[in-house]
Coordinates of C-alpha atoms and ligand atoms in Angstrom, one line a residue:
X797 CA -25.6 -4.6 5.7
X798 CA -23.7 -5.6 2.2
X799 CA -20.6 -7.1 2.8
X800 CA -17.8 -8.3 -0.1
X801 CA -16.9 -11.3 1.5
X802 CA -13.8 -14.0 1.1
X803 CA -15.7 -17.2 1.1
X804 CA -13.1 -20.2 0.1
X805 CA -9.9 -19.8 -1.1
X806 CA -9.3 -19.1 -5.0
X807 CA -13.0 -18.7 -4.9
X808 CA -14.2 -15.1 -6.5
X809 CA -15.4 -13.2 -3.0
X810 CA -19.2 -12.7 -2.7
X811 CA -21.5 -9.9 -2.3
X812 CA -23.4 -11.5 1.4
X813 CA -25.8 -9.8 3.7
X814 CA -23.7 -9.3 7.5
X815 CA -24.7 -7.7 10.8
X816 CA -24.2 -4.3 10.9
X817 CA -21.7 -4.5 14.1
X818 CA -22.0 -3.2 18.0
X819 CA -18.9 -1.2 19.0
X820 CA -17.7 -2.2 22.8
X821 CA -15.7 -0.1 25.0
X822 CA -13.1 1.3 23.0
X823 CA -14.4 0.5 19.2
X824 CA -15.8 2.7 16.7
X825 CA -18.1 2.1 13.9
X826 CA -17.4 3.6 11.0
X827 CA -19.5 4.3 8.1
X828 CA -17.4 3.7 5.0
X829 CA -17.0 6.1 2.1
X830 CA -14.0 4.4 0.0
X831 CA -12.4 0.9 0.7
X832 CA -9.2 0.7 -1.9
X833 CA -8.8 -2.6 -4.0
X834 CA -5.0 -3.6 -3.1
X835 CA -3.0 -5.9 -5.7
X836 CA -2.4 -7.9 -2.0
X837 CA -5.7 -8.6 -1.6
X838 CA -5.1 -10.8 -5.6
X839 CA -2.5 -12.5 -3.6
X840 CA -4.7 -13.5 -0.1
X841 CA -7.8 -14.7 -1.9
X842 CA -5.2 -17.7 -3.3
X843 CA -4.0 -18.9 -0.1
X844 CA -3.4 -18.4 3.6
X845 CA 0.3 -17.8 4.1
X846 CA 1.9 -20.9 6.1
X847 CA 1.5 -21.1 9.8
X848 CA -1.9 -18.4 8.9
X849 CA -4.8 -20.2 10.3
X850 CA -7.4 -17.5 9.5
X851 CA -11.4 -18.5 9.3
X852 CA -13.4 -18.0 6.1
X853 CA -15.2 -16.0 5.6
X854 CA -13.9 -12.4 6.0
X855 CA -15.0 -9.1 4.4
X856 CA -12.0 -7.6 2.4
X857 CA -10.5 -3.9 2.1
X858 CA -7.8 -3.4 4.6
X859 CA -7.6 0.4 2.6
X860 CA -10.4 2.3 4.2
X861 CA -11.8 5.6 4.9
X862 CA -15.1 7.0 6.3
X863 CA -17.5 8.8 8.7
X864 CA -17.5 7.9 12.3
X865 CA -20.7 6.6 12.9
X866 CA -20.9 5.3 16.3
X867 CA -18.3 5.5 19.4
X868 CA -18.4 2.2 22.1
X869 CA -18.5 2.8 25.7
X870 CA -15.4 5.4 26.9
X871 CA -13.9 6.0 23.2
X872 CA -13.0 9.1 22.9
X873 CA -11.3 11.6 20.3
X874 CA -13.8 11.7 17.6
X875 CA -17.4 12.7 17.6
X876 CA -20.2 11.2 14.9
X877 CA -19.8 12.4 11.4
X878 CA -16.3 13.3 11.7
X879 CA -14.3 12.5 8.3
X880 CA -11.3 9.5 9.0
X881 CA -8.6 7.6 7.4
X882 CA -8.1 4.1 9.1
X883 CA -4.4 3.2 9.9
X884 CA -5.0 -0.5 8.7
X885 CA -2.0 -2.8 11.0
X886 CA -3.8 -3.3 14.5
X887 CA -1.4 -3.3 17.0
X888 CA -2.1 -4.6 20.9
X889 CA -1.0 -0.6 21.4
X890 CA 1.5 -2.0 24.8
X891 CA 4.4 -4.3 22.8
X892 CA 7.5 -1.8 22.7
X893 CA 7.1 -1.6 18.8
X894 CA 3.5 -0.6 19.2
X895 CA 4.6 1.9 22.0
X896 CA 6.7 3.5 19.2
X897 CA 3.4 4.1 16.4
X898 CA 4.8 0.9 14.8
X899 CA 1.7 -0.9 15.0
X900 CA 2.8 -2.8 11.8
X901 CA 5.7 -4.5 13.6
X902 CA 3.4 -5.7 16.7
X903 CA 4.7 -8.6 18.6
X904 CA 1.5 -9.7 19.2
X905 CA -0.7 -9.6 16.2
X906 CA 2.2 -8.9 13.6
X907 CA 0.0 -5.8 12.2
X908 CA -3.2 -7.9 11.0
X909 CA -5.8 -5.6 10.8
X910 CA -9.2 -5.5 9.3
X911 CA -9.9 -6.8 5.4
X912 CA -6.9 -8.9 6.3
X913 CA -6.3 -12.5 8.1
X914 CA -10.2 -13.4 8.7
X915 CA -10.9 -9.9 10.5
X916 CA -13.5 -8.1 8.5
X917 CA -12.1 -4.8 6.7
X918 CA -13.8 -2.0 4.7
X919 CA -15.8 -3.6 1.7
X920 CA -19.0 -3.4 3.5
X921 CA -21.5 -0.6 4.4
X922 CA -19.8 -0.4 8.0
X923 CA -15.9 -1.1 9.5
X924 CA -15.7 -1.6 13.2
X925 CA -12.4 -0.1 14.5
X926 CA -11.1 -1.8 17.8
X927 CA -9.6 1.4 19.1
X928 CA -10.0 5.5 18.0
X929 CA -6.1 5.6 18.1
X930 CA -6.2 3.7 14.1
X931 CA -8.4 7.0 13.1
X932 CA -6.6 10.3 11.8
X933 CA -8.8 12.9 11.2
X934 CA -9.1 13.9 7.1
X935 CA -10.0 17.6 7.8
X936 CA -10.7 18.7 4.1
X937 CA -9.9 15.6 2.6
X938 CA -13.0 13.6 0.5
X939 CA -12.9 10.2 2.8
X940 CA -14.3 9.4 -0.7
X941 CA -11.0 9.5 -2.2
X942 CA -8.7 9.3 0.0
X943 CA -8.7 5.5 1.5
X944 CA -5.5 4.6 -0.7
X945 CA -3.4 6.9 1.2
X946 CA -3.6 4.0 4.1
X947 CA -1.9 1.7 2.5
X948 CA -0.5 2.2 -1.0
X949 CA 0.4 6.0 0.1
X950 CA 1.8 4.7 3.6
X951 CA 3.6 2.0 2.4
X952 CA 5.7 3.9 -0.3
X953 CA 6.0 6.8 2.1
X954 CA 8.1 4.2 4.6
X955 CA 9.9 2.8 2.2
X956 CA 11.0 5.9 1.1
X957 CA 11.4 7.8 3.9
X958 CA 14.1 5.2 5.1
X959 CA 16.1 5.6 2.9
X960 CA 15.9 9.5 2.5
X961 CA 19.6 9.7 3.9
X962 CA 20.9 8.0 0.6
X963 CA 18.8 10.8 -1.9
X964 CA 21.0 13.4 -2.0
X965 CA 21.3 16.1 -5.0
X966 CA 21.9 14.1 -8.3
X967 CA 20.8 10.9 -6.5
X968 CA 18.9 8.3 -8.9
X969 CA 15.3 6.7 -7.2
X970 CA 14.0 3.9 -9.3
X971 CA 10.0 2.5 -8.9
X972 CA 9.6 -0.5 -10.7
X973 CA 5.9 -1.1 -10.8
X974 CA 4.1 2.2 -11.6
X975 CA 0.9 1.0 -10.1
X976 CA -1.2 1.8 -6.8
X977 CA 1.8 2.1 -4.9
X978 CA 4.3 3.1 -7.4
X979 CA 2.4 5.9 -8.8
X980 CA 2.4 7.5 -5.0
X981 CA 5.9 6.4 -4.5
X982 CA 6.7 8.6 -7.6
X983 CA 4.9 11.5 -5.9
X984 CA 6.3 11.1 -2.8
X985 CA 9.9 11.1 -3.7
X986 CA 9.0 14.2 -5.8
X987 CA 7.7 15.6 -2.5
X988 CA 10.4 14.6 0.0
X989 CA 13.4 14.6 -2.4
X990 CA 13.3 17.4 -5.2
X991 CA 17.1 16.7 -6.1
X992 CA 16.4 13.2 -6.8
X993 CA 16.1 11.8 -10.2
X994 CA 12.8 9.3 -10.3
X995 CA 13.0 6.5 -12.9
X996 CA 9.5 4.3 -13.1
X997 CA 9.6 1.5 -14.5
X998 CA 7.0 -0.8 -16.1
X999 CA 6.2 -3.6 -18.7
X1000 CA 2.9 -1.4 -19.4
X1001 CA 3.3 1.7 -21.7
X1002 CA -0.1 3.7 -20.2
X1003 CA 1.5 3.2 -16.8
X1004 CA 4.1 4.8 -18.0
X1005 CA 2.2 7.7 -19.1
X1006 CA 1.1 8.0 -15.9
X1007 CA 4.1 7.6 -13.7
X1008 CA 5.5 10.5 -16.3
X1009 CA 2.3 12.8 -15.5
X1010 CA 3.2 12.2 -11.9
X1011 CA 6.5 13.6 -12.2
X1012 CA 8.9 10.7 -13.2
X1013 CA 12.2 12.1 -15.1
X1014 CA 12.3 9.3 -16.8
X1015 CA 10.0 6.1 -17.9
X1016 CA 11.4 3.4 -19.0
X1017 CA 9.8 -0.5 -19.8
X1018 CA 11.1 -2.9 -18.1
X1019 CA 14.0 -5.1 -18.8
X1020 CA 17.5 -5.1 -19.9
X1021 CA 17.4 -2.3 -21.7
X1022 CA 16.4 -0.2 -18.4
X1023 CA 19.3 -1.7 -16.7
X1024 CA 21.6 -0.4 -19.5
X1025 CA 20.1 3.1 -19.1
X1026 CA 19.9 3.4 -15.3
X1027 CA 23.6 2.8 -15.9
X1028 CA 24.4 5.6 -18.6
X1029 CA 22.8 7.8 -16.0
X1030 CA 24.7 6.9 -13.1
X1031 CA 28.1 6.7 -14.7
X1032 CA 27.9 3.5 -14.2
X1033 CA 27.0 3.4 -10.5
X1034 CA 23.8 2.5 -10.1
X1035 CA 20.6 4.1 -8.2
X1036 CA 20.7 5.1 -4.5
X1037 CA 17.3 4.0 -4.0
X1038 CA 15.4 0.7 -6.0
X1039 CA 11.8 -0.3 -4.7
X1040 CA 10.8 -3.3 -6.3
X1041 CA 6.8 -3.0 -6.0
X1042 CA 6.8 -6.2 -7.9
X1043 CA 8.7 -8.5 -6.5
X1044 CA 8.7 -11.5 -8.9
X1045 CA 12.2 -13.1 -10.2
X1046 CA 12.7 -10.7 -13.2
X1047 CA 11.9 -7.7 -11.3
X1048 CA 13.9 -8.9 -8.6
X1049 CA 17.1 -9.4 -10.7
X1050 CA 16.6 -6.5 -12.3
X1051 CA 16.5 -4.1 -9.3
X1052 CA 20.1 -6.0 -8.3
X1053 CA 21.5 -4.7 -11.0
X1054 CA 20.2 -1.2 -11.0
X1055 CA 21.5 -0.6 -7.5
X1056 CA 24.7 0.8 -6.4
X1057 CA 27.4 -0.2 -3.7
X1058 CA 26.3 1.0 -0.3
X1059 CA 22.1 1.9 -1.5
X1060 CA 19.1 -0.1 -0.7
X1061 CA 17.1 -2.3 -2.6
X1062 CA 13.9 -2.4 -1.2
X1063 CA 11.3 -5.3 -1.7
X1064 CA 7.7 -3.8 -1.8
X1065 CA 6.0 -6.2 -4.3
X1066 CA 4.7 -9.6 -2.8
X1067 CA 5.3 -11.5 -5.9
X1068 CA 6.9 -14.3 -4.4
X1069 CA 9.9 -14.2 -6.4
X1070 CA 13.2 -14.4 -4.5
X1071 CA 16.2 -12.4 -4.8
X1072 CA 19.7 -14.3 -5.4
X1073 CA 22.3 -13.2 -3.0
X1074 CA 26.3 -14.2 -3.3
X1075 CA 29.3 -11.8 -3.1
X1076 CA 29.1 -9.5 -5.7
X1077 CA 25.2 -9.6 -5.9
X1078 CA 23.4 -7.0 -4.8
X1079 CA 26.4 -4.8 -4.6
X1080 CA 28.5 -4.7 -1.9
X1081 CA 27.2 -3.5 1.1
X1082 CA 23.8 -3.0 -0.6
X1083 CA 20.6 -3.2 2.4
X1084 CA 17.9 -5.6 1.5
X1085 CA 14.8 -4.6 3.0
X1086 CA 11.1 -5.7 2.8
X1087 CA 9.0 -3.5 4.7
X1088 CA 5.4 -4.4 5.6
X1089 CA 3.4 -0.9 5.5
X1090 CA 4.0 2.0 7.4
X1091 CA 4.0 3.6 10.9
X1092 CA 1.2 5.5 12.7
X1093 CA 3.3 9.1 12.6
X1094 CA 3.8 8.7 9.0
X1095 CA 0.2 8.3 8.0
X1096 CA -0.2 11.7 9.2
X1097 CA 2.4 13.0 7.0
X1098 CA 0.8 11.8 4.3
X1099 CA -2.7 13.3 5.6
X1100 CA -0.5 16.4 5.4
X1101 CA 1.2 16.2 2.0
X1102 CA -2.5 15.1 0.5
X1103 CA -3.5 17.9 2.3
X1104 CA -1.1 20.0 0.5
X1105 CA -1.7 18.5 -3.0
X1106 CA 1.5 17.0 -3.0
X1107 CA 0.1 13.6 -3.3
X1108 CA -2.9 12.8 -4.7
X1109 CA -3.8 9.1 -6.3
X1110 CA -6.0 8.7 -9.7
X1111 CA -9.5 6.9 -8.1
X1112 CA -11.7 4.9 -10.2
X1113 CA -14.9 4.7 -8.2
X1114 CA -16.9 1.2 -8.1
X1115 CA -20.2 0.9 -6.0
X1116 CA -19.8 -2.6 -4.0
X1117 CA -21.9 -4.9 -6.2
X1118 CA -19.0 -4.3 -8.8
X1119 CA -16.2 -4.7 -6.2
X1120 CA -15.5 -8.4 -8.4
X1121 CA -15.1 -6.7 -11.3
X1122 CA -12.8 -3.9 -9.9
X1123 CA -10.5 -7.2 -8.7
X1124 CA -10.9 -8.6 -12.4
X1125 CA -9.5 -5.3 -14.3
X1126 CA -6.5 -5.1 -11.0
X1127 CA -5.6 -8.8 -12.1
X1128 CA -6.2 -8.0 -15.9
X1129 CA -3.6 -4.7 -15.3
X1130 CA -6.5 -2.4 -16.4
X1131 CA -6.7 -0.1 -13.5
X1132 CA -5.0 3.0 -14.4
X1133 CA -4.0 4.2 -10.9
X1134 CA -6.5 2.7 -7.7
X1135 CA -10.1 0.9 -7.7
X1136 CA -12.0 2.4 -4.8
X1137 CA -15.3 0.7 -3.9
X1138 CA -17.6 2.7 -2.3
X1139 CA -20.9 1.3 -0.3
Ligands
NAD1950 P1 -0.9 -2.7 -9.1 O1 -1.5 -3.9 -9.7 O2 -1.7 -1.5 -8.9 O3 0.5 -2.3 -9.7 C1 1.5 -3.3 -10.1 C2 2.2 -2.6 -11.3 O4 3.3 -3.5 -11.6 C3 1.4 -2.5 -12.6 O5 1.6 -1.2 -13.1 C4 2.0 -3.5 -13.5 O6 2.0 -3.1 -14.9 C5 3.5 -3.5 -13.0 N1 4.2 -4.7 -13.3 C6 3.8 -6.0 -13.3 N2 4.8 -6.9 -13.7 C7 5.9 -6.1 -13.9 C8 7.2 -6.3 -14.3 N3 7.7 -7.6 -14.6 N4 8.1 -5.3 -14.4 C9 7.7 -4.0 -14.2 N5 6.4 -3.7 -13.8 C10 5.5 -4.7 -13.7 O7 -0.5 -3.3 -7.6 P2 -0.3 -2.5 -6.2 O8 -1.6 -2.5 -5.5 O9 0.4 -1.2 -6.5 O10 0.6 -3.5 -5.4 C11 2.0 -3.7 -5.8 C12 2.6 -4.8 -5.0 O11 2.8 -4.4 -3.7 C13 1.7 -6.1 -4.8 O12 2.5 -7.2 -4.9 C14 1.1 -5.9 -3.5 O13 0.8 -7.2 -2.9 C15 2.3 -5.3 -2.7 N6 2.0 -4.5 -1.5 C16 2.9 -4.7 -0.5 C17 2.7 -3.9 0.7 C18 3.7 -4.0 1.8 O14 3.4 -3.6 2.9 N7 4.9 -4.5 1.5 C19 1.5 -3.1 0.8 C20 0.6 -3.0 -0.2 C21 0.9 -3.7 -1.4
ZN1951 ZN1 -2.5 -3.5 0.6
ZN1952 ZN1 1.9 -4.6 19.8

């Protein structure tokens, strides 16, 4: 089968032939319908992060969705043909966070799953899936379409689910970075929170657009002049709720000073930037949280509010030969909403 492969670091990643793999006990092949194009994935093909000691090469898309093709000896749950979404952190399923659905917290494999850390992921023609617990059945849903709901729909649903408790009527939510994630982080705070004011924030004016036709109140570019208004708006106070699905120094400063005393500032983006902390700054008692994707319960929620057309994210199709050039236009900021390659 094809196969859109890392090869060397800060290398482009190459279209190469790959066995079409055997599931064992417990696996299932999947045939894929979408893999999503993360802005992580810009960020892995650069380096491993320290202490990561994974091989090269590895097929990338950890965002994946598909047909069940194939079930190994004794899987169960699913029968061939069946439309799936793929929870993407592979837990050993027996730590206690794993016990909980919070495969993305495992103790063992720290929630590495396929298209991620030298395990082969979705950008291929087939995605073997070590157990049928990471598949939850799409029912009407295009498998198609729906692969971002893995990650950049899971992702923003946790980070915005926990912190729910703060969003209140005439509570202030604030996305900075009205991409992939931050267009369904707009949606979802729409969806969970219908008191909440939603502010995106961007430095590109189509995104903008966007995060507006997705139901932000407000759009605003970024800087200090979105600091001033997230201000006016609060009396002064601040937002409840900033998710920074940036996370570079500017952004990072920034979302300091749109939050309030006692919210959250939540740290989405992997930009590497870092965040300055001293007494006053974030405000007091302000939680600083970086959350790494999303539990196994949730990703059924988000099945369900998909299901619902609460959420839905803007797909630009690519067959797998253009899979490079879907990465170029997600560096070059040019993909209005998600690049989906499909096999
Ligand atoms: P994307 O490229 O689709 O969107 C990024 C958005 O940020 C774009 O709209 C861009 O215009 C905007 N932006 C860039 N610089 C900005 C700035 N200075 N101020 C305001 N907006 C700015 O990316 P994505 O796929 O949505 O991913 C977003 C980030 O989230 C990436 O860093 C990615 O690695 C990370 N991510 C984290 C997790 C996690 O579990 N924590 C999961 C998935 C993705
Ligand atoms: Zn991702
Ligand atoms: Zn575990």
């Amino acid at each position: 089968m094809r196969a859109f492969q890392l090869v060397e670091w800060q290398q482009p990643p190459e279209l190469r032939e790959a066995p079409v793999p055997e599931p064992g006990a417990g696996q299932v092949l999947v045939k894929v319908a979408g893999a999503g194009a993360c802005h992580s994935d810009l960020h892995i093909m650069q380096a491993p992060a320290p202490g990561d000691d994974t091989r090269l090469p590895f097929t990338l898309g950890h965002e994946n969705a598909g047909w069940v093709e194939t079930l190994g000896p004794g899987a169960t749950g699913f029968a061939p043909g069946d439309p799936v979404i793929v929870y993407g952190p592979w837990g050993c399923g027996l730590c206690a966070n794993c016990r909980e659905g919070r495969e993305n917290y495992c103790q063992e494999t720290a929630g590495l799953g396929g298209g991620l850390a030298g395990h082969d992921g979705g950008m291929a023609e087939y995605l073997l899936v070590p157990a049928s617990r990471f598949l939850i059945p799409l029912g009407s849903l295009d498998p198609r379409g729906a692969a971002p709901l893995s990650d950049a729909g899971l992702t923003s649903y946790h980070a915005v689910k926990r912190s729910l408790h703060l969003l209140g009527p005439g509570s202030t939510a604030v996305v900075i970075g009205a991409g992939g994630l931050g267009q369904m982080a707009i949606q979802i705070l729409r969806a969970l929170s219908a008191a909440t004011t939603v502010v995106a924030v961007d430095t590109d004016a189509g995104k903008l657009e966007t995060a507006k036709r997705m139901g932000a109140d407000e759009a605003l570019l970024s800087g200090e002049q979105a600091v001033t208004r997230i201000k006016d708006m609060t009396r002064g106070q601040g937002a409840q709720l900033v998710l920074d699905m940036v996370g570079v120094d500017p952004t990072l400063r920034m979302a300091a000073q749109m939050a309030r005393v006692l919210g959250h500032l939540t740290i989405v983006g992997l930009g590497g930037g870092a965040l300055p902390v001293d007494f006053s700054s974030p405000p007091h008692e302000c939680s600083v949280a970086s959350p790494y994707w999303g539990f196994i319960p949730e990703l059924i929620e988000v099945i369900t509010l998909a299901q619902q057309q609460k959420i839905k994210m803007l797909v630009e199709h690519f067959p797998l030969e253009r899979a490079g050039a879907a990465y170029q236009l997600l560096h070059d900021g040019k993909i209005q909403g998600r690049a989906v390659i499909t096999p």
